[in-house]
Structure formats: structure tokens, C-alpha cells
Amino acid sequence: MKTNPKSLHLINLSLIFLLLLSSCSEDGINPPSVLEDGEAVISPTISDTIVHVMVGNDRIPIYLSIPKDCDQKNHAAVVVMHGSDGMWANHDPSKGTMSGQFNEWRQFFDENCMVGAFVDSYSGRGVSTRTGKWTTAPDNFKISSQFVRPRDANVALALLQNLRYSDGSSVVSPNDIGLLGFSDGATAVASTLYDTDATLEGWEWTQTFNGKEYDESLGVLAPEPRPDAGFAAGVFYYGGSGGYDYWGSAICGPNAMQGNIYRPYAPILYQIPEVDELTENTLCMFNVLEQKGDPVELNFYEGAEHGFDFDDNAQSALARERTIAWFKEKLHME
């Protein structure tokens, strides 16, 4: 990887490119340029690049992988949300090297002619891993998977929708962008896909930690309105679905059907292991959504544990195969 300190400027609403850190291309450094109409232009020879965007006051890295040896333009794309251990190898974003798990997914996307956008929600906010104070209020609001990380995902969506080649053609088909997340990132996937049209009039956004309720005056944020052209589908790997009561009544409680307002605006595939303390509330969420007629599907992996995606076994391979197949169908690649 090489370093290029070229600064870029405002491009689109809340979407700002700050700095192109590095890029790999056949003809050396060839960073994207930014046009006045909000489009980002890249060379067709670029394969991987890291850009920073602003989400509120936070500077968020996004690792873009552009497939090689694929003739078509208007690629399908997937935004990826990391889990509680972060996205980078050895928790070090300065080297621009993703962990083994995400490098493998980057390779899968390349092999299937998909663009990948791997979003680092932590380092730009001074967080390495979701441990210690980052697991409880009010500190964890800074990286909340219910109301902060969805903003990261939506900015990545806008980035992909505005990405162009130098001939003006779209790098990504704007309506064929999926969302994939693991653990805390899976929770962020579900939260990103929340249909804000389902919010009840007068609803107050709160969360409860250790018996104390926090509201918007104490740092809880309402979700962003769903994008006009949002994600086409999401895949949820072993995340939690309780939301600290963010969505209302406990999802495994007797009032879940009426009192829990969560509804997705796009199809979700749940990839759920048997041996995981987060599985119970996610199965409850799936059952409620299925009863309400929402577009959800579930694959259940007996004997698998939390984090099984990066295990070297048949269940991990099967889940990855199913994930790619799901995206190919939902992103109109078949």
C-alpha cells in the first residue's frame, strides 16, 4: 500500500471525503476526484482504496474493494459492518490492513464481481474494541449499534451510489447494494434497515441500562429517516436483537407483537448459531417479524458458536455460500 496525502472536498449532503489514504492500481497512485455535483470519480485500474468520510463530527474510514477481471459496470455492492473486535489487523488502522476475516470477505466479493465497502465505526471515535466502558451507557452511545453505526452504513451507501468511473458510468448499481454485519455489526445491520415509517406518533426514543432509563436528553438519538433509495437486503450474523428496549417491549416478552415497533424496510437473512447467548432474543425477533409478514429468512447452525464465521469448518463455509447466493438473488445478479 502507498500513501497519498491529497485532500478532497465536500461532495454530497452529509457525505464528505476528507483524505484518500492509499490506493492500489495498475498505474500507481490514482485517487478519486470529486465533482461539484457530488459524484466521486475513480480510475478503472484502482482495485482497493481507503477513504475517510465525515459522519457528524467523526472521521470514519471506509475500505473500498473494487473487483478485478470483471467486465461489467454497475456492480452490485455490499457494505460490511464489523463486530465488537473492530475491523483492522492487530487493531491498527494505520497500516490499512484488515483482519483475516474481512480480507476473506473482500476476496469473496472480488471473485463474485461485487464491490465491498468495509466500514470502520471504531477508530475514528477513539475506540479499539467494544469492551469496558464502551459496553454500557452513556459511553456506549458514541458507538451505538442502534443509532450511530446505522449513520455510518448510510453514508457508505451514499458513497457507493455516487461512485463513478472516468467515463461517467456508475461503478455501483445504486439500487443493488446489500448490507452485511457480524455480532455488534449485525445489530447495526438490523438497526440500519429499520423502517422509520413504522414509528408510532409521539414515540419517545429511550434505552435502559442497569435499571436506568436514558432518553434523548441524555444522549439517545432517534434513528435517521430511511433513505429514499436504501439497501436492497441485509445479512445478519449472530447479533443481538434486544436493543436495550430501544424498540419498545422486550422482544421475548408477552407484549412483543404489539409493543415492539421494530420492522425492516428490506429483506433480512439471519445466520444464527445454536450456542450463543444472543441467539434467544434474535430468534424471538425473527419469529415476531415472520408472524407480522416481514421479509425475513433464517438459517440455524446446530452446534455453532458466536463468531463461527471465521471458524474453519463446514458450517462457516456453508453460511458464506448461502450469504453470497442470497445477495446474488436480492442484488439482481442472477
mmCIF file of C-alpha atoms in Angstrom:
data_model
loop_
_atom_site.group_PDB
_atom_site.id
_atom_site.type_symbol
_atom_site.label_atom_id
_atom_site.label_comp_id
_atom_site.label_asym_id
_atom_site.label_seq_id
_atom_site.Cartn_x
_atom_site.Cartn_y
_atom_site.Cartn_z
ATOM 1 C CA MET A 1 0.000 0.000 0.000
ATOM 2 C CA LYS A 2 1.239 3.538 -0.790
ATOM 3 C CA THR A 3 0.295 6.781 0.903
ATOM 4 C CA ASN A 4 -1.155 9.826 -0.848
ATOM 5 C CA PRO A 5 -1.939 12.893 1.279
ATOM 6 C CA LYS A 6 -4.170 14.555 -1.307
ATOM 7 C CA SER A 7 -7.101 16.344 0.353
ATOM 8 C CA LEU A 8 -10.602 16.132 -1.089
ATOM 9 C CA HIS A 9 -13.624 18.365 -0.502
ATOM 10 C CA LEU A 10 -17.362 18.339 0.244
ATOM 11 C CA ILE A 11 -19.299 16.131 -2.124
ATOM 12 C CA ASN A 12 -22.850 15.397 -1.045
ATOM 13 C CA LEU A 13 -25.086 16.319 1.892
ATOM 14 C CA SER A 14 -23.563 14.622 4.948
ATOM 15 C CA LEU A 15 -21.114 12.709 2.747
ATOM 16 C CA ILE A 16 -17.629 14.221 2.835
ATOM 17 C CA PHE A 17 -14.390 12.710 1.601
ATOM 18 C CA LEU A 18 -11.590 14.003 3.767
ATOM 19 C CA LEU A 19 -8.489 12.165 2.679
ATOM 20 C CA LEU A 20 -7.530 9.373 0.360
ATOM 21 C CA LEU A 21 -5.109 7.339 2.450
ATOM 22 C CA SER A 22 -3.980 4.757 -0.036
ATOM 23 C CA SER A 23 -4.848 3.066 -3.276
ATOM 24 C CA CYS A 24 -3.632 0.094 -5.253
ATOM 25 C CA SER A 25 -3.780 0.355 -9.025
ATOM 26 C CA GLU A 26 -2.004 -0.829 -12.094
ATOM 27 C CA ASP A 27 -0.680 2.647 -12.845
ATOM 28 C CA GLY A 28 0.388 3.710 -9.361
ATOM 29 C CA ILE A 29 -1.409 6.256 -7.200
ATOM 30 C CA ASN A 30 -4.632 7.357 -8.890
ATOM 31 C CA PRO A 31 -7.011 8.759 -6.299
ATOM 32 C CA PRO A 32 -10.682 9.509 -6.883
ATOM 33 C CA SER A 33 -11.538 13.083 -7.756
ATOM 34 C CA VAL A 34 -14.706 14.797 -6.607
ATOM 35 C CA LEU A 35 -17.040 16.720 -8.876
ATOM 36 C CA GLU A 36 -19.290 19.640 -7.930
ATOM 37 C CA ASP A 37 -22.440 17.560 -8.426
ATOM 38 C CA GLY A 38 -21.379 15.199 -5.642
ATOM 39 C CA GLU A 39 -20.013 12.353 -7.762
ATOM 40 C CA ALA A 40 -16.690 10.709 -6.913
ATOM 41 C CA VAL A 41 -14.680 9.620 -9.940
ATOM 42 C CA ILE A 42 -12.144 6.770 -9.842
ATOM 43 C CA SER A 43 -9.842 5.204 -12.372
ATOM 44 C CA PRO A 44 -10.924 1.788 -13.697
ATOM 45 C CA THR A 45 -7.484 0.467 -12.695
ATOM 46 C CA ILE A 46 -8.000 1.021 -8.959
ATOM 47 C CA SER A 47 -8.593 -2.192 -7.007
ATOM 48 C CA ASP A 48 -8.543 -1.226 -3.323
ATOM 49 C CA THR A 49 -8.618 2.191 -1.699
ATOM 50 C CA ILE A 50 -9.288 3.688 1.726
ATOM 51 C CA VAL A 51 -11.223 6.923 2.081
ATOM 52 C CA HIS A 52 -12.384 8.837 5.130
ATOM 53 C CA VAL A 53 -15.864 10.311 5.387
ATOM 54 C CA MET A 54 -17.489 12.525 7.973
ATOM 55 C CA VAL A 55 -20.395 11.166 9.988
ATOM 56 C CA GLY A 56 -21.465 14.021 12.206
ATOM 57 C CA ASN A 57 -18.192 15.195 13.752
ATOM 58 C CA ASP A 58 -16.460 11.825 13.374
ATOM 59 C CA ARG A 59 -13.942 10.877 10.695
ATOM 60 C CA ILE A 60 -14.754 7.337 9.596
ATOM 61 C CA PRO A 61 -12.514 5.113 7.409
ATOM 62 C CA ILE A 62 -14.100 3.041 4.659
ATOM 63 C CA TYR A 63 -12.051 0.375 2.869
ATOM 64 C CA LEU A 64 -13.327 0.041 -0.703
ATOM 65 C CA SER A 65 -12.590 -3.087 -2.725
ATOM 66 C CA ILE A 66 -13.235 -2.903 -6.456
ATOM 67 C CA PRO A 67 -13.428 -6.286 -8.249
ATOM 68 C CA LYS A 68 -10.801 -7.107 -10.823
ATOM 69 C CA ASP A 69 -11.291 -9.080 -14.050
ATOM 70 C CA CYS A 70 -14.997 -8.176 -14.146
ATOM 71 C CA ASP A 71 -16.164 -6.559 -17.372
ATOM 72 C CA GLN A 72 -19.497 -5.160 -16.276
ATOM 73 C CA LYS A 73 -20.093 -1.742 -14.780
ATOM 74 C CA ASN A 74 -22.951 -1.044 -12.390
ATOM 75 C CA HIS A 75 -21.620 -3.661 -9.990
ATOM 76 C CA ALA A 76 -23.647 -4.979 -7.119
ATOM 77 C CA ALA A 77 -22.080 -3.942 -3.818
ATOM 78 C CA VAL A 78 -22.096 -4.897 -0.146
ATOM 79 C CA VAL A 79 -21.451 -2.622 2.841
ATOM 80 C CA VAL A 80 -19.839 -4.570 5.697
ATOM 81 C CA MET A 81 -20.184 -3.744 9.410
ATOM 82 C CA HIS A 82 -17.545 -5.246 11.716
ATOM 83 C CA GLY A 83 -18.134 -6.819 15.126
ATOM 84 C CA SER A 84 -17.023 -5.814 18.616
ATOM 85 C CA ASP A 85 -13.334 -6.539 17.939
ATOM 86 C CA GLY A 86 -13.102 -3.993 15.143
ATOM 87 C CA MET A 87 -12.033 -4.303 11.525
ATOM 88 C CA TRP A 88 -8.250 -3.967 11.395
ATOM 89 C CA ALA A 89 -5.479 -6.491 11.879
ATOM 90 C CA ASN A 90 -3.981 -6.078 15.369
ATOM 91 C CA HIS A 91 -6.433 -3.218 15.980
ATOM 92 C CA ASP A 92 -4.088 -0.958 13.988
ATOM 93 C CA PRO A 93 -5.824 1.176 11.340
ATOM 94 C CA SER A 94 -2.620 2.999 10.394
ATOM 95 C CA LYS A 95 -1.352 0.097 8.266
ATOM 96 C CA GLY A 96 -4.607 -0.205 6.299
ATOM 97 C CA THR A 97 -4.655 -3.997 6.682
ATOM 98 C CA MET A 98 -7.980 -5.598 7.503
ATOM 99 C CA SER A 99 -8.210 -8.668 9.728
ATOM 100 C CA GLY A 100 -8.199 -12.113 8.163
ATOM 101 C CA GLN A 101 -11.986 -12.440 8.322
ATOM 102 C CA PHE A 102 -12.588 -9.277 6.316
ATOM 103 C CA ASN A 103 -9.783 -9.963 3.865
ATOM 104 C CA GLU A 104 -11.501 -13.264 3.118
ATOM 105 C CA TRP A 105 -14.813 -11.496 2.506
ATOM 106 C CA ARG A 106 -13.013 -8.980 0.327
ATOM 107 C CA GLN A 107 -11.759 -11.907 -1.755
ATOM 108 C CA PHE A 108 -15.266 -13.458 -1.962
ATOM 109 C CA PHE A 109 -16.660 -10.183 -3.261
ATOM 110 C CA ASP A 110 -13.885 -9.926 -5.828
ATOM 111 C CA GLU A 111 -14.477 -13.483 -7.028
ATOM 112 C CA ASN A 112 -18.190 -12.720 -7.427
ATOM 113 C CA CYS A 113 -17.730 -9.312 -9.082
ATOM 114 C CA MET A 114 -19.121 -7.348 -6.126
ATOM 115 C CA VAL A 115 -17.811 -4.069 -4.750
ATOM 116 C CA GLY A 116 -17.128 -4.159 -0.998
ATOM 117 C CA ALA A 117 -17.290 -1.207 1.404
ATOM 118 C CA PHE A 118 -15.890 -2.154 4.814
ATOM 119 C CA VAL A 119 -16.818 0.486 7.398
ATOM 120 C CA ASP A 120 -14.660 1.098 10.478
ATOM 121 C CA SER A 121 -17.022 2.541 13.104
ATOM 122 C CA TYR A 122 -14.462 2.486 15.921
ATOM 123 C CA SER A 123 -11.033 4.002 15.257
ATOM 124 C CA GLY A 124 -12.318 7.431 14.239
ATOM 125 C CA ARG A 125 -14.171 7.591 17.541
ATOM 126 C CA GLY A 126 -11.196 6.600 19.674
ATOM 127 C CA VAL A 127 -12.343 3.011 20.190
ATOM 128 C CA SER A 128 -10.370 -0.192 19.549
ATOM 129 C CA THR A 129 -12.811 -2.823 20.792
ATOM 130 C CA ARG A 130 -16.267 -2.781 22.297
ATOM 131 C CA THR A 131 -15.151 -3.663 25.821
ATOM 132 C CA GLY A 132 -15.126 -1.962 29.228
ATOM 133 C CA LYS A 133 -16.874 1.398 29.259
ATOM 134 C CA TRP A 134 -17.917 1.002 25.623
ATOM 135 C CA THR A 135 -20.487 -1.660 26.599
ATOM 136 C CA THR A 136 -22.711 0.482 28.814
ATOM 137 C CA ALA A 137 -24.331 3.908 28.886
ATOM 138 C CA PRO A 138 -23.589 6.675 28.408
ATOM 139 C CA ASP A 139 -20.164 5.917 26.845
ATOM 140 C CA ASN A 140 -21.510 3.260 24.513
ATOM 141 C CA PHE A 141 -23.831 5.791 22.894
ATOM 142 C CA LYS A 142 -20.759 7.003 20.988
ATOM 143 C CA ILE A 143 -20.675 3.709 19.033
ATOM 144 C CA SER A 144 -24.307 2.669 19.425
ATOM 145 C CA SER A 145 -25.347 -0.085 17.042
ATOM 146 C CA GLN A 146 -28.929 1.180 17.301
ATOM 147 C CA PHE A 147 -28.483 4.855 16.367
ATOM 148 C CA VAL A 148 -24.842 5.719 15.487
ATOM 149 C CA ARG A 149 -23.491 2.879 13.381
ATOM 150 C CA PRO A 150 -26.547 2.983 11.058
ATOM 151 C CA ARG A 151 -25.452 6.514 10.175
ATOM 152 C CA ASP A 152 -22.067 5.086 9.134
ATOM 153 C CA ALA A 153 -23.799 2.485 6.978
ATOM 154 C CA ASN A 154 -25.988 5.084 5.279
ATOM 155 C CA VAL A 155 -23.006 7.316 4.464
ATOM 156 C CA ALA A 156 -21.254 4.278 2.935
ATOM 157 C CA LEU A 157 -24.428 3.656 0.912
ATOM 158 C CA ALA A 158 -24.342 7.239 -0.384
ATOM 159 C CA LEU A 159 -20.639 6.907 -1.201
ATOM 160 C CA LEU A 160 -21.285 3.838 -3.360
ATOM 161 C CA GLN A 161 -24.282 5.444 -5.054
ATOM 162 C CA ASN A 162 -22.099 8.417 -6.071
ATOM 163 C CA LEU A 163 -19.079 6.443 -7.286
ATOM 164 C CA ARG A 164 -18.292 6.853 -11.000
ATOM 165 C CA TYR A 165 -15.646 5.800 -13.496
ATOM 166 C CA SER A 166 -13.893 8.492 -15.515
ATOM 167 C CA ASP A 167 -16.234 7.917 -18.477
ATOM 168 C CA GLY A 168 -19.205 8.865 -16.286
ATOM 169 C CA SER A 169 -20.561 5.341 -15.843
ATOM 170 C CA SER A 170 -21.590 4.124 -12.406
ATOM 171 C CA VAL A 171 -19.237 1.832 -10.522
ATOM 172 C CA VAL A 172 -22.164 0.521 -8.471
ATOM 173 C CA SER A 173 -25.791 -0.039 -9.362
ATOM 174 C CA PRO A 174 -27.458 2.338 -6.864
ATOM 175 C CA ASN A 175 -30.393 0.036 -6.173
ATOM 176 C CA ASP A 176 -28.325 -3.133 -5.792
ATOM 177 C CA ILE A 177 -26.428 -2.556 -2.559
ATOM 178 C CA GLY A 178 -26.583 -5.035 0.316
ATOM 179 C CA LEU A 179 -25.603 -4.794 3.969
ATOM 180 C CA LEU A 180 -23.683 -7.448 5.919
ATOM 181 C CA GLY A 181 -22.758 -7.419 9.609
ATOM 182 C CA PHE A 182 -21.293 -9.582 12.353
ATOM 183 C CA SER A 183 -22.193 -9.527 16.065
ATOM 184 C CA ASP A 184 -22.433 -5.838 17.046
ATOM 185 C CA GLY A 185 -22.281 -5.115 13.327
ATOM 186 C CA ALA A 186 -25.234 -7.435 12.745
ATOM 187 C CA THR A 187 -27.227 -5.448 15.284
ATOM 188 C CA ALA A 188 -26.214 -2.362 13.308
ATOM 189 C CA VAL A 189 -27.481 -4.040 10.115
ATOM 190 C CA ALA A 190 -30.931 -4.582 11.607
ATOM 191 C CA SER A 191 -30.992 -1.045 13.007
ATOM 192 C CA THR A 192 -29.954 0.434 9.656
ATOM 193 C CA LEU A 193 -32.792 -1.416 7.937
ATOM 194 C CA TYR A 194 -35.401 -0.195 10.423
ATOM 195 C CA ASP A 195 -38.411 1.206 8.592
ATOM 196 C CA THR A 196 -38.878 4.608 10.196
ATOM 197 C CA ASP A 197 -42.350 4.750 8.684
ATOM 198 C CA ALA A 198 -43.278 2.198 11.369
ATOM 199 C CA THR A 199 -42.514 4.634 14.207
ATOM 200 C CA LEU A 200 -45.628 5.393 16.209
ATOM 201 C CA GLU A 201 -46.753 9.002 16.558
ATOM 202 C CA GLY A 202 -45.316 10.517 19.722
ATOM 203 C CA TRP A 203 -42.805 7.694 20.197
ATOM 204 C CA GLU A 204 -40.007 8.528 22.641
ATOM 205 C CA TRP A 205 -36.598 7.016 21.950
ATOM 206 C CA THR A 206 -35.055 5.566 25.111
ATOM 207 C CA GLN A 207 -32.700 2.815 26.253
ATOM 208 C CA THR A 208 -32.382 1.092 29.623
ATOM 209 C CA PHE A 209 -29.103 0.096 31.285
ATOM 210 C CA ASN A 210 -28.851 -1.363 34.798
ATOM 211 C CA GLY A 211 -32.346 -0.222 35.616
ATOM 212 C CA LYS A 212 -31.800 3.387 34.494
ATOM 213 C CA GLU A 213 -33.667 4.790 31.519
ATOM 214 C CA TYR A 214 -31.837 7.159 29.177
ATOM 215 C CA ASP A 215 -33.724 9.406 26.796
ATOM 216 C CA GLU A 216 -32.747 11.855 24.069
ATOM 217 C CA SER A 217 -31.772 14.488 26.651
ATOM 218 C CA LEU A 218 -29.176 12.002 27.972
ATOM 219 C CA GLY A 219 -27.665 11.091 24.597
ATOM 220 C CA VAL A 220 -30.030 8.597 22.956
ATOM 221 C CA LEU A 221 -30.679 9.556 19.325
ATOM 222 C CA ALA A 222 -33.680 8.889 17.132
ATOM 223 C CA PRO A 223 -32.912 6.838 14.007
ATOM 224 C CA GLU A 224 -32.299 8.631 10.736
ATOM 225 C CA PRO A 225 -35.192 8.550 8.262
ATOM 226 C CA ARG A 226 -34.866 5.617 5.884
ATOM 227 C CA PRO A 227 -33.098 6.610 2.643
ATOM 228 C CA ASP A 228 -35.197 7.180 -0.463
ATOM 229 C CA ALA A 229 -33.003 4.629 -2.254
ATOM 230 C CA GLY A 230 -31.947 2.358 0.577
ATOM 231 C CA PHE A 231 -30.287 -1.005 0.924
ATOM 232 C CA ALA A 232 -31.747 -3.863 -1.096
ATOM 233 C CA ALA A 233 -31.170 -6.570 1.543
ATOM 234 C CA GLY A 234 -29.220 -7.402 4.683
ATOM 235 C CA VAL A 235 -27.471 -10.412 6.200
ATOM 236 C CA PHE A 236 -27.279 -10.668 9.990
ATOM 237 C CA TYR A 237 -24.635 -12.905 11.598
ATOM 238 C CA TYR A 238 -25.003 -13.738 15.321
ATOM 239 C CA GLY A 239 -26.011 -10.320 16.628
ATOM 240 C CA GLY A 240 -28.320 -9.287 19.444
ATOM 241 C CA SER A 241 -31.856 -8.000 18.920
ATOM 242 C CA GLY A 242 -32.883 -6.671 22.325
ATOM 243 C CA GLY A 243 -31.760 -3.116 21.676
ATOM 244 C CA TYR A 244 -31.832 -2.220 25.393
ATOM 245 C CA ASP A 245 -35.574 -1.597 24.905
ATOM 246 C CA TYR A 246 -34.879 0.907 22.101
ATOM 247 C CA TRP A 247 -37.660 -0.653 20.022
ATOM 248 C CA GLY A 248 -40.105 -0.899 22.915
ATOM 249 C CA SER A 249 -41.329 -4.018 24.683
ATOM 250 C CA ALA A 250 -38.896 -6.890 25.260
ATOM 251 C CA ILE A 251 -38.787 -8.951 22.089
ATOM 252 C CA CYS A 252 -39.111 -12.230 24.023
ATOM 253 C CA GLY A 253 -41.818 -10.821 26.321
ATOM 254 C CA PRO A 254 -45.588 -11.333 26.182
ATOM 255 C CA ASN A 255 -46.240 -7.922 24.601
ATOM 256 C CA ALA A 256 -43.693 -8.184 21.794
ATOM 257 C CA MET A 257 -46.222 -8.365 18.960
ATOM 258 C CA GLN A 258 -47.896 -5.098 19.944
ATOM 259 C CA GLY A 259 -45.255 -3.285 21.988
ATOM 260 C CA ASN A 260 -42.081 -3.788 19.943
ATOM 261 C CA ILE A 261 -42.117 -1.459 16.921
ATOM 262 C CA TYR A 262 -39.127 -2.839 15.007
ATOM 263 C CA ARG A 263 -39.907 -3.531 11.321
ATOM 264 C CA PRO A 264 -37.355 -3.820 8.471
ATOM 265 C CA TYR A 265 -37.760 -1.998 5.165
ATOM 266 C CA ALA A 266 -35.682 -4.596 3.277
ATOM 267 C CA PRO A 267 -35.320 -8.401 3.426
ATOM 268 C CA ILE A 268 -33.029 -9.814 6.119
ATOM 269 C CA LEU A 269 -31.303 -13.205 6.190
ATOM 270 C CA TYR A 270 -30.475 -14.326 9.735
ATOM 271 C CA GLN A 271 -27.392 -16.574 10.114
ATOM 272 C CA ILE A 272 -27.767 -17.814 13.690
ATOM 273 C CA PRO A 273 -25.647 -20.266 15.739
ATOM 274 C CA GLU A 274 -27.122 -22.553 18.358
ATOM 275 C CA VAL A 275 -24.537 -21.875 21.081
ATOM 276 C CA ASP A 276 -24.679 -18.133 21.664
ATOM 277 C CA GLU A 277 -26.201 -16.035 24.457
ATOM 278 C CA LEU A 278 -27.519 -13.622 21.816
ATOM 279 C CA THR A 279 -29.436 -16.303 19.939
ATOM 280 C CA GLU A 280 -32.566 -16.342 22.109
ATOM 281 C CA ASN A 281 -33.598 -12.742 21.591
ATOM 282 C CA THR A 282 -32.759 -12.879 17.889
ATOM 283 C CA LEU A 283 -34.905 -15.981 17.426
ATOM 284 C CA CYS A 284 -37.688 -14.128 19.227
ATOM 285 C CA MET A 285 -37.252 -11.174 16.869
ATOM 286 C CA PHE A 286 -37.280 -13.436 13.836
ATOM 287 C CA ASN A 287 -40.458 -15.181 15.000
ATOM 288 C CA VAL A 288 -42.230 -11.864 15.635
ATOM 289 C CA LEU A 289 -41.216 -10.456 12.256
ATOM 290 C CA GLU A 290 -42.240 -13.649 10.493
ATOM 291 C CA GLN A 291 -45.655 -13.520 12.164
ATOM 292 C CA LYS A 292 -46.028 -9.896 11.081
ATOM 293 C CA GLY A 293 -45.312 -10.925 7.487
ATOM 294 C CA ASP A 294 -41.959 -9.178 7.105
ATOM 295 C CA PRO A 295 -39.431 -10.497 4.523
ATOM 296 C CA VAL A 296 -37.108 -12.446 6.819
ATOM 297 C CA GLU A 297 -35.378 -15.803 6.448
ATOM 298 C CA LEU A 298 -33.403 -17.868 8.970
ATOM 299 C CA ASN A 299 -30.577 -20.373 8.773
ATOM 300 C CA PHE A 300 -29.852 -22.088 12.105
ATOM 301 C CA TYR A 301 -26.476 -23.774 12.657
ATOM 302 C CA GLU A 302 -26.597 -26.531 15.271
ATOM 303 C CA GLY A 303 -23.521 -26.712 17.472
ATOM 304 C CA ALA A 304 -22.069 -23.499 16.015
ATOM 305 C CA GLU A 305 -20.940 -20.780 18.402
ATOM 306 C CA HIS A 306 -20.781 -16.993 18.379
ATOM 307 C CA GLY A 307 -18.195 -15.854 15.835
ATOM 308 C CA PHE A 308 -18.493 -19.017 13.755
ATOM 309 C CA ASP A 309 -17.998 -17.061 10.527
ATOM 310 C CA PHE A 310 -14.235 -17.104 10.991
ATOM 311 C CA ASP A 311 -14.111 -20.736 12.118
ATOM 312 C CA ASP A 312 -12.546 -23.113 9.638
ATOM 313 C CA ASN A 313 -15.373 -25.606 9.397
ATOM 314 C CA ALA A 314 -18.205 -26.737 7.160
ATOM 315 C CA GLN A 315 -20.821 -24.534 8.836
ATOM 316 C CA SER A 316 -18.818 -21.374 8.218
ATOM 317 C CA ALA A 317 -18.306 -22.300 4.580
ATOM 318 C CA LEU A 318 -21.998 -23.163 4.154
ATOM 319 C CA ALA A 319 -23.112 -19.882 5.722
ATOM 320 C CA ARG A 320 -20.807 -17.894 3.468
ATOM 321 C CA GLU A 321 -22.066 -19.765 0.410
ATOM 322 C CA ARG A 322 -25.654 -19.031 1.435
ATOM 323 C CA THR A 323 -24.820 -15.368 2.050
ATOM 324 C CA ILE A 324 -23.333 -14.886 -1.411
ATOM 325 C CA ALA A 325 -26.275 -16.705 -3.002
ATOM 326 C CA TRP A 326 -28.729 -14.512 -1.054
ATOM 327 C CA PHE A 327 -27.003 -11.346 -2.208
ATOM 328 C CA LYS A 328 -26.842 -12.535 -5.808
ATOM 329 C CA GLU A 329 -30.603 -13.024 -5.767
ATOM 330 C CA LYS A 330 -31.504 -9.832 -3.935
ATOM 331 C CA LEU A 331 -29.000 -7.673 -5.823
ATOM 332 C CA HIS A 332 -30.239 -8.881 -9.222
ATOM 333 C CA MET A 333 -27.093 -10.742 -10.202
ATOM 334 C CA GLU A 334 -28.943 -13.840 -11.370
#
